[in-house]
Amino acid sequence: MTEGTLFKIKKYALHDGPGIRTTVFFKGCPLSCRWCHNPEGLDPRPQTMSRRTSSGEIHETVGIVLGVDDLIKEIEKDVLFYDESGGGATFSGGEPLAQPQFLEAVLAACNHLEIHAALDTSGFAPPAVLDRILPRLQLVLFDLKIMDEKQHRRYTGMSNRTVLENLKRIAGSRTPVRIRVPLIPGITDGRANIAEIIRFARTLKTVQGVDLLPFHRIGGEKYRRLGMTDTMAEAAPPMTERVAAIKHRFESAGWTVSIGG
Ligand code: SF4
């Protein structure tokens, strides 16, 4: 039986694609973005998290191993909400493409049940994996972080070459894509990076819109609870005016833009 490792299943999600959705968070990611607000999604295995309580420190496991049928049963519970709102299921993480067999089997079941399926991805995966997954998707939410290869490697731990090639691959298919840009002050929100993202995205035909994701500190506490170092602990969210100016630049390029997904 095909099984996958997840760290969260979020019901009634409103920012991970159209309508009311169930978002499934896959555990494990090949990148290590400094600003990641889901550090429990990086390691592919279940982990122990500590929590301080009034009666002392307790330990809890984050991450569950689930079979395809069990996950589908969970997703299917809200099918009436999906039908009413034009929603569905979104597969996020971590990086769902890092568990390709499980993802493909879950998507096949969603397709069979006519549940709208979206993939929220970093785009870092072998092209052959993407080719198998892509025909099963109705929407891709694609993170585009840093266009300069050296800077991408510096802040995410990996080159962006595969990421950009995969985005071109998706845009060459029939699957619509939304570009998601994390706005990390001093790292991704510089004029040159935003200009290069706009230039690149304009060469792609199936980009439906842009989601700007301003940096926030929610989730910072999880680093401590996992025994990890939060290198962005002192960073502040971007100024509202800065976010508005970037939004305007994307809108001027012809896209509808949302803030926060
Ligand atoms: S790609 Fe997403 S999940 Fe992976 S490290 Fe970066 S922000 Fe975190």
Coordinates of C-alpha atoms and ligand atoms in Angstrom, one line a residue:
M1 CA 0.0 0.0 0.0
T2 CA 1.3 3.5 -0.9
E3 CA 1.8 5.6 2.2
G4 CA 2.8 9.2 2.7
T5 CA 4.2 11.3 5.5
L6 CA 2.2 14.4 6.4
F7 CA 2.5 17.1 9.1
K8 CA -0.9 18.7 8.9
I9 CA -4.3 18.5 7.2
K10 CA -6.0 21.9 7.3
K11 CA -9.8 22.1 6.8
Y12 CA -11.7 25.1 5.4
A13 CA -8.5 26.7 3.9
L14 CA -9.3 29.9 2.0
H15 CA -5.9 31.0 0.7
D16 CA -4.6 27.9 -1.1
G17 CA -6.6 28.1 -4.3
P18 CA -10.2 28.8 -5.2
G19 CA -13.1 28.2 -2.9
I20 CA -13.1 26.3 0.4
R21 CA -10.3 23.7 0.4
T22 CA -8.6 21.0 2.4
T23 CA -4.9 21.6 2.4
V24 CA -2.7 18.6 2.9
F25 CA 0.9 19.4 4.1
F26 CA 3.5 16.8 3.0
K27 CA 6.5 16.4 5.3
G28 CA 9.9 16.8 3.7
C29 CA 11.4 19.5 1.5
P30 CA 14.7 19.5 -0.5
L31 CA 15.1 23.3 0.1
S32 CA 15.9 25.0 3.3
C33 CA 14.6 28.6 2.8
R34 CA 15.8 30.8 5.6
W35 CA 12.4 32.3 6.1
C36 CA 10.5 29.0 6.1
H37 CA 7.5 29.3 8.5
N38 CA 6.9 25.5 8.4
P39 CA 10.2 24.1 9.8
E40 CA 8.3 21.0 10.8
G41 CA 7.8 20.4 7.1
L42 CA 11.5 20.2 6.2
D43 CA 12.5 16.7 7.6
P44 CA 10.8 13.9 5.8
R45 CA 10.4 11.8 9.0
P46 CA 8.1 12.3 12.0
Q47 CA 9.8 14.4 14.6
T48 CA 9.5 15.3 18.3
M49 CA 8.5 18.8 19.2
S50 CA 8.7 20.1 22.8
R51 CA 6.1 22.3 24.4
R52 CA 6.3 24.2 27.7
T53 CA 3.2 23.8 29.8
S54 CA 2.3 24.8 33.4
S55 CA 3.2 21.3 34.5
G56 CA 6.5 21.2 32.7
E57 CA 7.9 20.4 29.2
I58 CA 6.0 17.9 27.2
H59 CA 7.0 16.2 23.9
E60 CA 4.7 15.5 21.0
T61 CA 5.2 13.9 17.6
V62 CA 4.8 16.0 14.5
G63 CA 4.2 13.9 11.4
I64 CA 1.9 11.0 10.6
V65 CA 2.2 8.2 8.1
L66 CA -1.1 7.8 6.2
G67 CA -2.4 5.5 3.4
V68 CA -4.0 6.9 0.3
D69 CA -7.5 5.6 1.2
D70 CA -7.4 7.2 4.7
L71 CA -6.3 10.5 3.3
I72 CA -9.0 10.5 0.6
K73 CA -11.6 9.7 3.2
E74 CA -10.5 12.8 5.1
I75 CA -10.6 15.0 1.9
E76 CA -13.9 13.6 0.8
K77 CA -15.6 14.6 4.1
D78 CA -15.9 18.2 2.8
V79 CA -17.0 17.5 -0.7
L80 CA -20.2 19.5 -0.2
F81 CA -18.2 22.6 0.7
Y82 CA -16.0 22.1 -2.4
D83 CA -19.1 21.8 -4.6
E84 CA -20.8 24.9 -3.1
S85 CA -17.7 27.1 -3.3
G86 CA -15.7 25.9 -6.3
G87 CA -13.1 24.5 -3.9
G88 CA -11.2 21.3 -3.6
A89 CA -7.9 19.9 -2.2
T90 CA -4.5 21.5 -2.2
F91 CA -1.3 19.6 -1.8
S92 CA 1.3 21.6 0.0
G93 CA 4.2 21.2 2.3
G94 CA 7.1 20.8 2.7
E95 CA 7.3 19.7 -0.9
P96 CA 4.6 17.3 -2.2
L97 CA 6.7 16.4 -5.3
A98 CA 9.3 14.8 -2.9
Q99 CA 6.7 12.0 -2.3
P100 CA 5.8 11.4 -6.0
Q101 CA 4.2 7.9 -5.7
F102 CA 1.9 8.8 -2.9
L103 CA 1.0 12.2 -4.5
E104 CA 0.2 10.5 -7.8
A105 CA -2.0 7.9 -6.2
V106 CA -3.9 10.6 -4.1
L107 CA -4.3 12.7 -7.2
A108 CA -5.6 9.8 -9.2
A109 CA -8.3 9.3 -6.5
C110 CA -9.2 13.0 -6.6
N111 CA -9.5 12.9 -10.4
H112 CA -11.8 9.8 -10.1
L113 CA -14.0 11.6 -7.5
E114 CA -13.9 14.9 -9.5
I115 CA -12.3 16.8 -6.7
H116 CA -10.5 19.9 -7.9
A117 CA -6.8 19.3 -7.2
A118 CA -4.1 22.0 -6.8
L119 CA -0.4 21.7 -6.1
D120 CA 1.5 24.2 -4.0
T121 CA 5.1 23.7 -4.9
S122 CA 8.7 25.0 -4.8
G123 CA 9.2 23.6 -8.2
F124 CA 12.3 21.7 -7.1
A125 CA 11.8 18.2 -8.5
P126 CA 13.0 16.0 -11.3
P127 CA 11.2 17.0 -14.5
A128 CA 10.1 13.3 -15.0
V129 CA 8.2 13.5 -11.7
L130 CA 6.5 16.7 -12.8
D131 CA 5.5 15.2 -16.1
R132 CA 3.7 12.4 -14.3
I133 CA 1.9 14.6 -11.9
L134 CA 1.0 17.6 -14.1
P135 CA -1.9 15.9 -16.1
R136 CA -3.6 15.2 -12.8
L137 CA -3.8 18.8 -11.7
Q138 CA -6.3 21.6 -12.2
L139 CA -4.0 24.3 -10.8
V140 CA -0.4 24.9 -9.8
L141 CA 0.6 27.4 -7.1
F142 CA 4.3 27.9 -8.0
D143 CA 6.7 29.6 -5.6
L144 CA 9.1 32.0 -7.4
K145 CA 11.5 33.3 -4.8
I146 CA 14.9 34.6 -6.1
M147 CA 15.9 34.9 -9.8
D148 CA 19.7 35.2 -9.3
E149 CA 21.1 31.7 -9.2
K150 CA 23.8 32.5 -6.6
Q151 CA 21.4 34.3 -4.3
H152 CA 18.9 31.5 -4.6
R153 CA 21.5 29.0 -3.6
R154 CA 22.6 31.2 -0.7
Y155 CA 19.1 31.7 0.8
T156 CA 17.4 28.3 -0.1
G157 CA 20.4 25.9 -0.2
M158 CA 19.7 25.0 -3.8
S159 CA 20.1 26.3 -7.4
N160 CA 17.0 27.7 -9.1
R161 CA 17.8 26.2 -12.5
T162 CA 15.5 23.2 -12.1
V163 CA 12.9 25.4 -10.6
L164 CA 12.8 27.8 -13.6
E165 CA 12.9 25.0 -16.1
N166 CA 10.0 23.3 -14.3
L167 CA 8.0 26.5 -14.3
K168 CA 8.5 26.8 -18.1
R169 CA 7.4 23.1 -18.4
I170 CA 4.2 23.8 -16.5
A171 CA 3.5 26.9 -18.5
G172 CA 3.9 24.8 -21.7
S173 CA 1.2 22.5 -20.5
R174 CA -2.6 23.2 -20.2
T175 CA -2.5 23.5 -16.4
P176 CA -3.1 27.0 -15.2
V177 CA -0.5 28.4 -12.8
R178 CA -0.4 31.2 -10.1
I179 CA 3.0 32.6 -9.2
R180 CA 3.5 33.0 -5.5
V181 CA 6.2 35.4 -4.4
P182 CA 7.3 35.4 -0.8
L183 CA 8.2 39.0 0.2
I184 CA 11.2 38.7 2.4
P185 CA 12.7 42.1 3.4
G186 CA 16.2 42.5 2.0
I187 CA 16.2 39.1 0.3
T188 CA 13.4 38.7 -2.3
D189 CA 11.7 42.2 -2.3
G190 CA 14.5 44.2 -4.0
R191 CA 13.7 46.1 -7.2
A192 CA 15.9 44.0 -9.4
N193 CA 14.5 40.6 -8.2
I194 CA 10.9 41.8 -8.6
A195 CA 11.7 43.2 -12.1
E196 CA 13.3 39.9 -13.1
I197 CA 10.4 37.8 -11.8
I198 CA 7.9 40.0 -13.8
R199 CA 10.1 39.7 -16.9
F200 CA 10.3 35.9 -16.6
A201 CA 6.6 35.4 -15.8
R202 CA 5.6 37.5 -18.8
T203 CA 7.2 35.0 -21.1
L204 CA 4.8 32.3 -19.7
K205 CA 1.4 32.0 -21.2
T206 CA -0.6 30.2 -18.5
V207 CA 0.1 32.5 -15.6
Q208 CA -3.4 33.4 -14.2
G209 CA -2.4 35.7 -11.4
V210 CA 0.1 36.4 -8.7
D211 CA 0.0 35.9 -4.9
L212 CA 2.3 38.0 -2.8
L213 CA 3.2 36.4 0.6
P214 CA 4.7 38.9 3.0
F215 CA 7.1 37.6 5.5
H216 CA 5.7 37.1 9.0
R217 CA 6.9 35.7 12.3
I218 CA 4.1 33.3 12.9
G219 CA 5.7 29.9 13.2
G220 CA 9.0 31.3 14.6
E221 CA 8.4 29.6 17.9
K222 CA 8.4 26.2 16.2
Y223 CA 12.1 26.4 15.5
R224 CA 12.8 26.5 19.2
R225 CA 10.4 23.7 19.8
L226 CA 12.1 21.5 17.2
G227 CA 15.6 22.4 18.6
M228 CA 16.4 24.3 15.3
T229 CA 18.0 27.7 14.9
D230 CA 15.7 30.5 13.5
T231 CA 18.1 32.6 11.5
M232 CA 15.3 35.1 10.8
A233 CA 14.2 35.6 14.4
E234 CA 15.1 39.3 14.3
A235 CA 13.6 40.1 10.9
A236 CA 10.5 42.3 10.6
P237 CA 7.6 41.9 8.2
P238 CA 7.8 44.2 5.1
M239 CA 6.2 47.7 5.4
T240 CA 2.6 48.0 4.1
E241 CA 3.7 50.7 1.6
R242 CA 6.5 48.4 0.2
V243 CA 4.0 45.5 -0.3
A244 CA 1.5 47.9 -2.0
A245 CA 4.2 49.2 -4.3
I246 CA 5.2 45.7 -5.4
K247 CA 1.5 44.8 -5.8
H248 CA 1.2 47.7 -8.1
R249 CA 4.2 46.6 -10.2
F250 CA 2.6 43.2 -10.8
E251 CA -0.8 44.7 -11.6
S252 CA 0.8 47.1 -14.1
A253 CA 2.2 44.0 -15.8
G254 CA -1.4 42.8 -16.3
W255 CA -2.1 40.3 -13.5
T256 CA -4.6 40.2 -10.8
V257 CA -2.7 40.2 -7.5
S258 CA -3.7 38.9 -4.1
I259 CA -1.8 39.5 -0.9
G260 CA -1.5 36.4 1.3
G261 CA -2.7 33.9 -1.3
Ligands
SF4_1 S1 10.2 25.6 -0.3 FE1 8.6 26.1 1.2 S2 8.6 24.4 2.7 FE2 10.5 24.2 1.5 S3 12.0 25.3 2.8 FE3 11.2 26.8 1.3 S4 9.5 27.8 2.4 FE4 10.0 25.9 3.5

